Amino acid sequence: MTNKTQRSERRADALSKDKIVEAAIAILDTDGEAALTFRALAARLSTGSGAIYWHVADKSDLLMAATDAIISRVMANVVVADGPANSIRAIALGVFDAIDTHPWVGAQLAGEPWQAAMGQILERIGRQLQALGVPQHAQFNAASSLLNFILGVAGQNAAAARLKGRVTDRSAFLASVAAQWTQRDPSEYPFVRQVAAQLLDHDDRQQFLAGIDLILAGIGTLR
Amino acid sequence: MTNKTQRSERRADALSKDKIVEAAIAILDTDGEAALTFRALAARLSTGSGAIYWHVADKSDLLMAATDAIISRVMANVVVADGPANSIRAIALGVFDAIDTHPWVGAQLAGEPWQAAMGQILERIGRQLQALGVPQHAQFNAASSLLNFILGVAGQNAAAARLKGRVTDRSAFLASVAAQWTQRDPSEYPFVRQVAAQLLDHDDRQQFLAGIDLILAGIGTLR
DNA sequence: ACATGAATGGAACGGCGTTCCAAATACACA
DNA sequence: TGTGTATTTGGAACGCCGTTCCATTCATGT
């Protein structure tokens, strides 16, 4: 009996959704979000765009599959131990580091709803919240708060990465940002000016973790 | 003395960045993000695309100006009173409602870094954190946590709005989302399945406020 | 051997953001 | 008031995109 799963290969390098997704990830990682076009993909796979569409519904489908693949790997490697709170920190940092390595993942997570990748993150976070003893009625809210914070950071990091390369002098760039923010009237932006001074030597990853801790502290008050 | 600001009008309906932004907002609100093209904009303004580029650097510049205009109006109307915590709730809800009314603002906030609109939100939140007595060294982290949470929700709401219209039956859609999330193996997604049941009759706005309260509670532990 | 349907690859389509440029208009000054 | 210069306009043109279409190739069951 020959079922569909064990069909012999059409060619040695036959096309498949997995191969296409793998190639897409390579392009995205190497040359950035804008470089992923069906033409570039077809060239890399030595085929035509029509053949790709046989395996993939459209570009959004492709990007969601690529994002899901990355998040799956991250979730498989995250070590959950040392108590639920630290497990949540580990999960969140896993996502953060993945976004740092693959900025396009951040853009995709932040801009596409109800993705498979989101389901994975939500599940992992939710289980740790249960282990943390969060009352059932508050679990959904707590999980979605953590998730939305992560998605917010994801979008900003992806956007910031899009700017890198175009910007050579970091401090000059940050100064121009501050200038733009206080453009209307510097005296109207005391807090932004205070923060702008800290912007130069702040660590995105550490600030991300501080945010997670803040939400965890809030969750701690629920009991 | 004739300076640049008081030049006589070229025509009664002369082009200006403000007029262009206003027209862009009208298109975005009426027909959605995808409908904003320079051709559509030129048609609405009875001009050519080249003329628009005289006043606006590119599409990103236009979208940032439109977003800034909406956020400025929101911030002008937000009533700050009843204590710093409630003021933060009011600011956050103001942004949430703006995103609900103009989903494209959500996409723009979530996907573009260092926008003028972000500076405005950050300033307003930061001042209330100072009023709340948050230690100075923690103010930046607290403000960025609130902001990133808001941006995360913004991105998801914008993405969800993009799906509306295409989706007629809400409950059938949510069921298919849950099915997709648990696709790998339903038994591996106990939390997601539990949450999926609550998805049908949950209120996005209320959940957003719960998230803000959670972070505020966490900030409360800093003192 | 042959019919069938899966899979391929490349041409073609319509639309996008952006650039270019000749024409039209407003302004400074003689 | 007339004229030269700078600003502003509007539409054609460019290159690239996602997607569709379709003739062709190939593995397979009968």
XYZ file of C-alpha atoms (C1' of nucleotides) in Angstrom:
506
model
C 0.000 0.000 0.000
C 1.434 3.316 -1.090
C -0.027 6.212 0.833
C 0.766 9.824 0.168
C 3.321 10.146 2.915
C 5.749 7.674 1.416
C 5.743 8.761 -2.179
C 9.112 8.561 -3.831
C 10.892 11.814 -4.536
C 10.154 13.503 -7.776
C 13.699 14.774 -7.911
C 16.620 14.584 -5.562
C 16.042 18.212 -4.610
C 12.279 18.104 -4.891
C 10.392 21.147 -3.673
C 8.468 20.951 -0.430
C 6.988 23.455 2.001
C 9.800 22.699 4.437
C 12.500 23.345 1.849
C 10.796 26.576 0.806
C 10.470 27.764 4.398
C 14.105 26.920 5.047
C 15.201 28.932 2.020
C 12.964 31.831 3.060
C 14.522 31.875 6.537
C 17.991 31.937 4.978
C 17.108 34.938 2.830
C 15.389 36.752 5.703
C 18.336 36.204 8.038
C 20.986 37.098 5.500
C 19.487 40.007 3.616
C 16.538 41.142 5.701
C 12.798 41.332 5.420
C 12.698 43.380 2.239
C 14.874 40.882 0.378
C 12.326 38.079 0.621
C 10.536 38.158 -2.710
C 9.132 35.257 -4.667
C 11.643 36.015 -7.391
C 14.601 35.822 -4.999
C 13.142 32.689 -3.467
C 12.625 31.080 -6.855
C 16.179 31.949 -7.881
C 17.631 30.451 -4.696
C 15.584 27.282 -5.215
C 16.285 27.212 -8.961
C 12.631 27.128 -9.853
C 9.814 29.460 -10.823
C 7.409 31.395 -8.661
C 4.512 29.279 -9.872
C 6.064 26.138 -8.402
C 6.364 27.822 -5.009
C 2.696 28.707 -5.026
C 1.879 25.008 -5.362
C 3.257 24.443 -1.849
C 2.481 27.776 -0.205
C -0.767 29.746 -0.235
C 0.768 33.216 -0.364
C 3.488 35.347 1.194
C 1.684 35.676 4.503
C 1.404 31.892 4.727
C 5.115 31.598 4.050
C 6.060 34.158 6.693
C 3.815 32.543 9.268
C 5.356 29.154 8.592
C 8.853 30.601 8.885
C 7.980 32.331 12.160
C 6.410 29.170 13.511
C 9.546 27.212 12.637
C 11.789 29.625 14.528
C 9.531 29.772 17.575
C 9.243 25.975 17.627
C 13.019 25.674 17.821
C 13.198 28.277 20.569
C 10.503 26.582 22.609
C 12.200 23.225 22.242
C 15.430 24.645 23.614
C 14.081 26.728 26.478
C 14.987 25.124 29.771
C 12.129 25.257 32.206
C 13.267 24.810 35.767
C 13.986 26.684 38.978
C 10.369 27.509 39.632
C 7.545 28.900 37.502
C 8.580 32.563 37.705
C 12.063 31.837 36.422
C 10.575 29.573 33.777
C 8.479 32.458 32.508
C 11.624 34.614 32.444
C 13.388 31.903 30.458
C 10.547 31.583 27.955
C 10.338 35.342 27.484
C 14.098 35.691 27.084
C 14.040 32.853 24.569
C 11.590 34.791 22.441
C 13.551 38.014 22.929
C 16.812 36.444 21.823
C 15.117 34.824 18.828
C 13.842 38.236 17.783
C 17.274 39.694 18.281
C 18.754 37.064 15.972
C 15.866 37.133 13.491
C 14.303 40.612 13.559
C 11.731 39.650 10.952
C 10.239 37.254 13.524
C 9.507 40.263 15.691
C 7.699 42.065 12.909
C 5.699 38.969 12.094
C 4.684 38.259 15.701
C 3.700 41.868 16.299
C 1.769 42.294 13.085
C -0.091 39.077 12.449
C -2.922 37.873 14.709
C -3.768 34.344 15.828
C -0.564 32.855 14.505
C 0.468 29.313 15.345
C 3.636 30.726 16.906
C 1.536 32.802 19.286
C -0.332 29.697 20.363
C 2.945 28.057 21.291
C 4.134 30.984 23.399
C 0.753 31.376 25.068
C 0.662 27.694 26.015
C 4.108 27.717 27.564
C 3.433 30.876 29.540
C -0.018 29.706 30.616
C 1.250 26.465 32.086
C 3.796 28.284 34.212
C 1.131 30.685 35.423
C -0.911 27.704 36.552
C 2.151 26.340 38.331
C 2.554 29.748 39.908
C -0.855 29.372 41.510
C -2.565 32.201 39.640
C -6.342 31.898 40.172
C -7.996 30.400 37.122
C -10.170 33.449 36.438
C -7.038 35.602 36.215
C -4.902 33.264 34.132
C -6.081 34.474 30.739
C -5.533 38.111 31.611
C -2.109 37.426 33.106
C -0.978 35.380 30.112
C -2.256 37.887 27.565
C -0.543 40.717 29.460
C 2.821 38.966 29.322
C 2.236 38.025 25.694
C 1.222 41.523 24.630
C 4.226 43.054 26.362
C 6.470 40.597 24.520
C 4.750 41.419 21.232
C 5.212 45.126 21.831
C 8.933 44.709 22.378
C 9.052 42.382 19.385
C 7.600 45.019 17.078
C 9.900 47.758 18.326
C 13.006 45.613 18.043
C 12.086 44.561 14.532
C 11.514 48.174 13.572
C 14.785 49.261 15.155
C 16.639 46.510 13.284
C 15.159 47.794 10.030
C 16.937 51.083 10.743
C 20.328 49.582 11.559
C 22.776 49.801 8.708
C 21.118 52.949 7.478
C 22.352 54.499 10.726
C 26.090 54.619 11.342
C 26.489 56.879 14.340
C 24.304 55.587 17.146
C 24.686 58.511 19.510
C 24.027 61.042 16.758
C 20.939 59.103 15.790
C 19.594 58.991 19.339
C 20.240 62.708 19.684
C 18.188 63.351 16.550
C 15.412 61.156 17.929
C 15.315 63.151 21.128
C 15.321 66.357 19.113
C 12.404 65.113 17.030
C 10.479 64.054 20.126
C 10.865 67.423 21.812
C 10.442 69.307 18.560
C 7.159 70.946 19.440
C 8.583 72.526 22.576
C 11.463 71.111 24.627
C 10.010 72.496 27.827
C 6.881 70.409 27.244
C 8.887 67.190 27.320
C 10.730 67.034 30.634
C 10.311 63.293 31.077
C 11.370 62.445 27.525
C 14.472 64.588 27.935
C 15.364 62.842 31.170
C 14.871 59.479 29.496
C 16.810 60.458 26.397
C 19.894 60.858 28.532
C 19.561 57.246 29.689
C 18.890 56.024 26.157
C 22.534 55.983 25.146
C 23.777 53.413 27.585
C 20.745 51.318 28.263
C 20.474 47.608 27.552
C 17.373 46.543 25.639
C 17.541 43.001 26.956
C 17.831 44.090 30.556
C 14.963 46.525 30.148
C 12.888 43.755 28.613
C 13.565 41.551 31.618
C 12.682 44.424 33.953
C 9.311 44.641 32.198
C 8.688 40.929 32.606
C 9.592 41.226 36.290
C 7.238 44.145 36.706
C 4.336 42.151 35.281
C 5.295 39.132 37.358
C 5.306 41.346 40.446
C 1.840 42.512 39.495
C 0.712 38.928 39.029
C 2.123 38.201 42.469
C -0.367 40.637 43.999
C -3.291 38.635 42.603
C -3.081 35.778 45.070
C 8.129 92.069 4.987
C 6.879 88.887 3.464
C 8.164 85.826 5.259
C 7.417 82.261 4.247
C 4.615 81.739 6.718
C 2.359 84.450 5.359
C 2.690 83.835 1.672
C -0.534 84.315 -0.182
C -2.279 81.179 -1.292
C -1.307 79.761 -4.596
C -4.840 78.564 -5.062
C -7.854 78.483 -2.815
C -7.310 74.759 -2.279
C -3.522 74.860 -2.287
C -1.715 71.707 -1.288
C -0.021 71.494 2.106
C 1.256 68.742 4.347
C -1.706 69.258 6.653
C -4.221 68.932 3.814
C -2.466 65.806 2.561
C -2.409 64.225 6.012
C -6.068 65.046 6.483
C -6.955 63.377 3.195
C -4.811 60.356 4.055
C -6.606 59.944 7.379
C -9.947 60.079 5.601
C -8.918 57.322 3.196
C -7.410 55.191 5.963
C -10.520 55.491 8.132
C -12.991 54.918 5.332
C -11.355 52.228 3.247
C -8.562 50.827 5.385
C -4.809 50.639 5.352
C -4.481 48.945 1.965
C -6.524 51.655 0.250
C -4.009 54.397 0.999
C -1.972 54.697 -2.182
C -0.427 57.762 -3.694
C -2.730 57.323 -6.679
C -5.851 57.270 -4.498
C -4.520 60.217 -2.520
C -3.746 62.186 -5.677
C -7.221 61.465 -7.034
C -8.896 62.638 -3.825
C -6.815 65.820 -3.839
C -7.226 66.314 -7.606
C -3.518 66.456 -8.216
C -0.633 64.206 -9.233
C 1.564 62.013 -7.114
C 4.588 64.188 -7.841
C 2.935 67.176 -6.194
C 2.357 65.168 -3.037
C 6.027 64.251 -2.873
C 6.878 67.936 -2.742
C 5.245 68.151 0.694
C 5.892 64.642 2.009
C 9.136 62.654 1.991
C 7.619 59.226 1.384
C 4.788 56.958 2.474
C 6.346 56.265 5.859
C 6.608 59.998 6.530
C 2.958 60.396 5.606
C 1.822 57.561 7.890
C 3.887 58.879 10.780
C 2.406 62.341 10.374
C -1.109 60.882 10.251
C -0.465 58.801 13.372
C 0.995 61.783 15.162
C -2.055 63.857 14.301
C -4.438 61.265 15.740
C -2.393 60.752 18.908
C -2.107 64.512 19.403
C -5.888 64.822 19.359
C -6.253 61.940 21.790
C -3.710 63.375 24.183
C -5.373 66.759 24.070
C -8.698 65.211 25.046
C -7.528 62.812 27.745
C -8.660 64.035 31.118
C -5.961 63.626 33.724
C -7.358 63.680 37.229
C -8.289 61.479 40.158
C -4.710 60.537 40.956
C -1.754 59.395 38.876
C -2.794 55.733 38.601
C -6.195 56.624 37.191
C -4.537 59.156 34.933
C -2.353 56.410 33.484
C -5.469 54.284 32.962
C -7.105 57.221 31.194
C -4.093 57.799 28.929
C -3.866 54.111 28.052
C -7.579 53.834 27.366
C -7.376 56.922 25.205
C -4.773 55.222 23.030
C -6.760 51.977 23.020
C -9.939 53.687 21.880
C -8.047 55.612 19.203
C -6.699 52.335 17.877
C -10.158 50.851 17.971
C -11.475 53.734 15.897
C -8.426 53.927 13.616
C -6.884 50.437 13.401
C -4.117 51.688 11.096
C -2.806 53.769 14.006
C -2.229 50.534 15.873
C -0.237 49.038 13.039
C 1.813 52.182 12.713
C 2.585 52.496 16.430
C 3.536 48.834 16.680
C 5.691 48.739 13.577
C 7.588 52.015 13.453
C 10.246 52.970 16.007
C 10.995 56.328 17.579
C 7.883 57.976 16.205
C 6.804 61.404 17.365
C 3.545 59.832 18.526
C 5.487 57.513 20.807
C 7.271 60.456 22.348
C 3.936 62.004 23.226
C 2.607 58.866 24.902
C 5.868 58.301 26.756
C 5.886 61.846 28.092
C 2.343 61.652 29.405
C 2.887 58.296 31.059
C 6.248 59.301 32.493
C 4.893 62.379 34.205
C 2.216 60.363 35.949
C 4.799 57.828 37.067
C 6.754 60.649 38.638
C 3.573 61.828 40.355
C 3.067 58.254 41.524
C 6.362 58.427 43.354
C 8.198 55.820 41.317
C 11.933 56.049 42.134
C 13.785 57.861 39.378
C 16.014 54.909 38.510
C 12.900 52.793 37.841
C 10.905 55.377 35.899
C 12.311 54.552 32.479
C 11.711 50.831 32.891
C 8.201 51.359 34.227
C 7.263 53.727 31.418
C 8.705 51.522 28.706
C 6.884 48.510 30.142
C 3.536 50.261 29.980
C 4.348 51.605 26.525
C 5.441 48.254 25.135
C 2.339 46.555 26.482
C 0.211 49.197 24.798
C 2.143 48.748 21.561
C 1.662 44.993 21.699
C -2.084 45.356 22.043
C -2.010 48.002 19.334
C -0.407 45.633 16.858
C -2.769 42.779 17.623
C -5.863 44.966 17.387
C -4.716 46.387 14.086
C -4.064 42.909 12.756
C -7.427 41.674 13.986
C -9.162 44.614 12.328
C -7.471 43.700 9.059
C -9.277 40.354 9.284
C -12.711 41.781 10.039
C -14.966 41.879 7.031
C -13.236 38.887 5.569
C -14.655 36.992 8.535
C -18.431 36.816 8.893
C -19.028 34.206 11.580
C -17.035 35.182 14.656
C -17.551 32.004 16.636
C -16.704 29.790 13.663
C -13.560 31.830 13.132
C -12.455 31.527 16.749
C -13.096 27.800 16.624
C -10.847 27.509 13.590
C -8.168 29.544 15.380
C -8.280 27.187 18.344
C -8.141 24.224 15.981
C -5.099 25.682 14.249
C -3.386 26.383 17.569
C -3.871 22.856 18.839
C -3.209 21.359 15.429
C 0.021 19.610 16.353
C -1.578 17.695 19.175
C -4.601 18.879 21.168
C -3.350 17.138 24.309
C -0.214 19.290 24.177
C -2.256 22.487 24.443
C -4.314 22.250 27.651
C -3.949 25.923 28.515
C -4.771 27.156 25.038
C -7.872 24.985 24.985
C -8.992 26.367 28.316
C -8.411 29.887 27.078
C -10.123 29.257 23.758
C -13.355 28.643 25.650
C -13.095 32.105 27.209
C -12.230 33.708 23.903
C -15.802 33.888 22.660
C -17.221 36.182 25.274
C -14.221 38.193 26.372
C -13.942 41.945 26.094
C -10.727 43.223 24.523
C -11.001 46.584 26.204
C -11.526 45.095 29.629
C -8.621 42.706 29.139
C -6.452 45.636 28.067
C -7.329 47.498 31.253
C -6.589 44.380 33.303
C -3.117 44.328 31.759
C -2.520 47.974 32.635
C -3.687 47.288 36.181
C -1.339 44.319 36.428
C 1.636 46.442 35.434
C 0.519 49.227 37.771
C 0.318 46.691 40.577
C 3.850 45.599 39.732
C 4.998 49.212 39.739
C 3.372 49.561 43.151
C 5.744 46.967 44.559
C 8.752 49.108 43.597
C 8.334 51.632 46.356
C 1.609 1.239 -22.878
C -1.059 4.657 -21.537
C -4.093 7.819 -19.055
C -4.205 10.689 -15.050
C -3.213 14.011 -11.880
C 0.615 16.093 -9.178
C 4.273 19.228 -9.736
C 7.035 22.485 -12.319
C 8.840 26.922 -14.214
C 8.491 30.915 -16.631
C 5.697 34.521 -18.980
C 2.286 37.896 -18.222
C -0.829 41.056 -15.458
C -2.116 44.775 -12.741
C -0.744 47.742 -9.168
C 2.462 49.758 -6.125
C 6.058 53.521 -4.416
C 8.949 56.542 -6.309
C 11.393 59.588 -9.762
C 11.598 62.728 -13.403
C 10.548 66.734 -15.816
C 8.159 70.201 -18.514
C 4.692 73.507 -17.497
C 2.440 76.789 -14.469
C 2.458 79.910 -10.833
C 4.096 83.221 -7.230
C 7.527 86.294 -5.706
C 11.622 89.830 -5.458
C 13.385 93.448 -7.495
C 14.470 96.873 -11.409
C 4.850 97.343 -14.251
C 7.804 93.967 -16.298
C 11.046 90.359 -15.914
C 14.027 86.743 -13.952
C 14.106 83.263 -10.414
C 12.382 79.917 -7.265
C 8.572 77.299 -5.846
C 4.902 74.211 -6.839
C 2.252 71.354 -9.812
C 0.524 67.127 -12.293
C 1.113 63.354 -14.945
C 4.078 60.085 -17.526
C 7.451 56.645 -16.881
C 10.435 53.233 -14.275
C 11.384 49.182 -11.858
C 9.715 45.928 -8.761
C 6.299 43.445 -6.348
C 2.684 39.496 -5.385
C -0.043 36.726 -7.854
C -2.180 34.113 -11.764
C -2.075 31.430 -15.773
C -0.816 27.712 -18.467
C 1.866 24.624 -21.372
C 4.912 21.114 -20.088
C 7.105 17.352 -17.380
C 7.044 13.406 -14.620
C 5.630 9.498 -11.365
C 2.226 6.471 -10.757
C -1.844 2.935 -11.020
C -4.089 0.112 -14.288
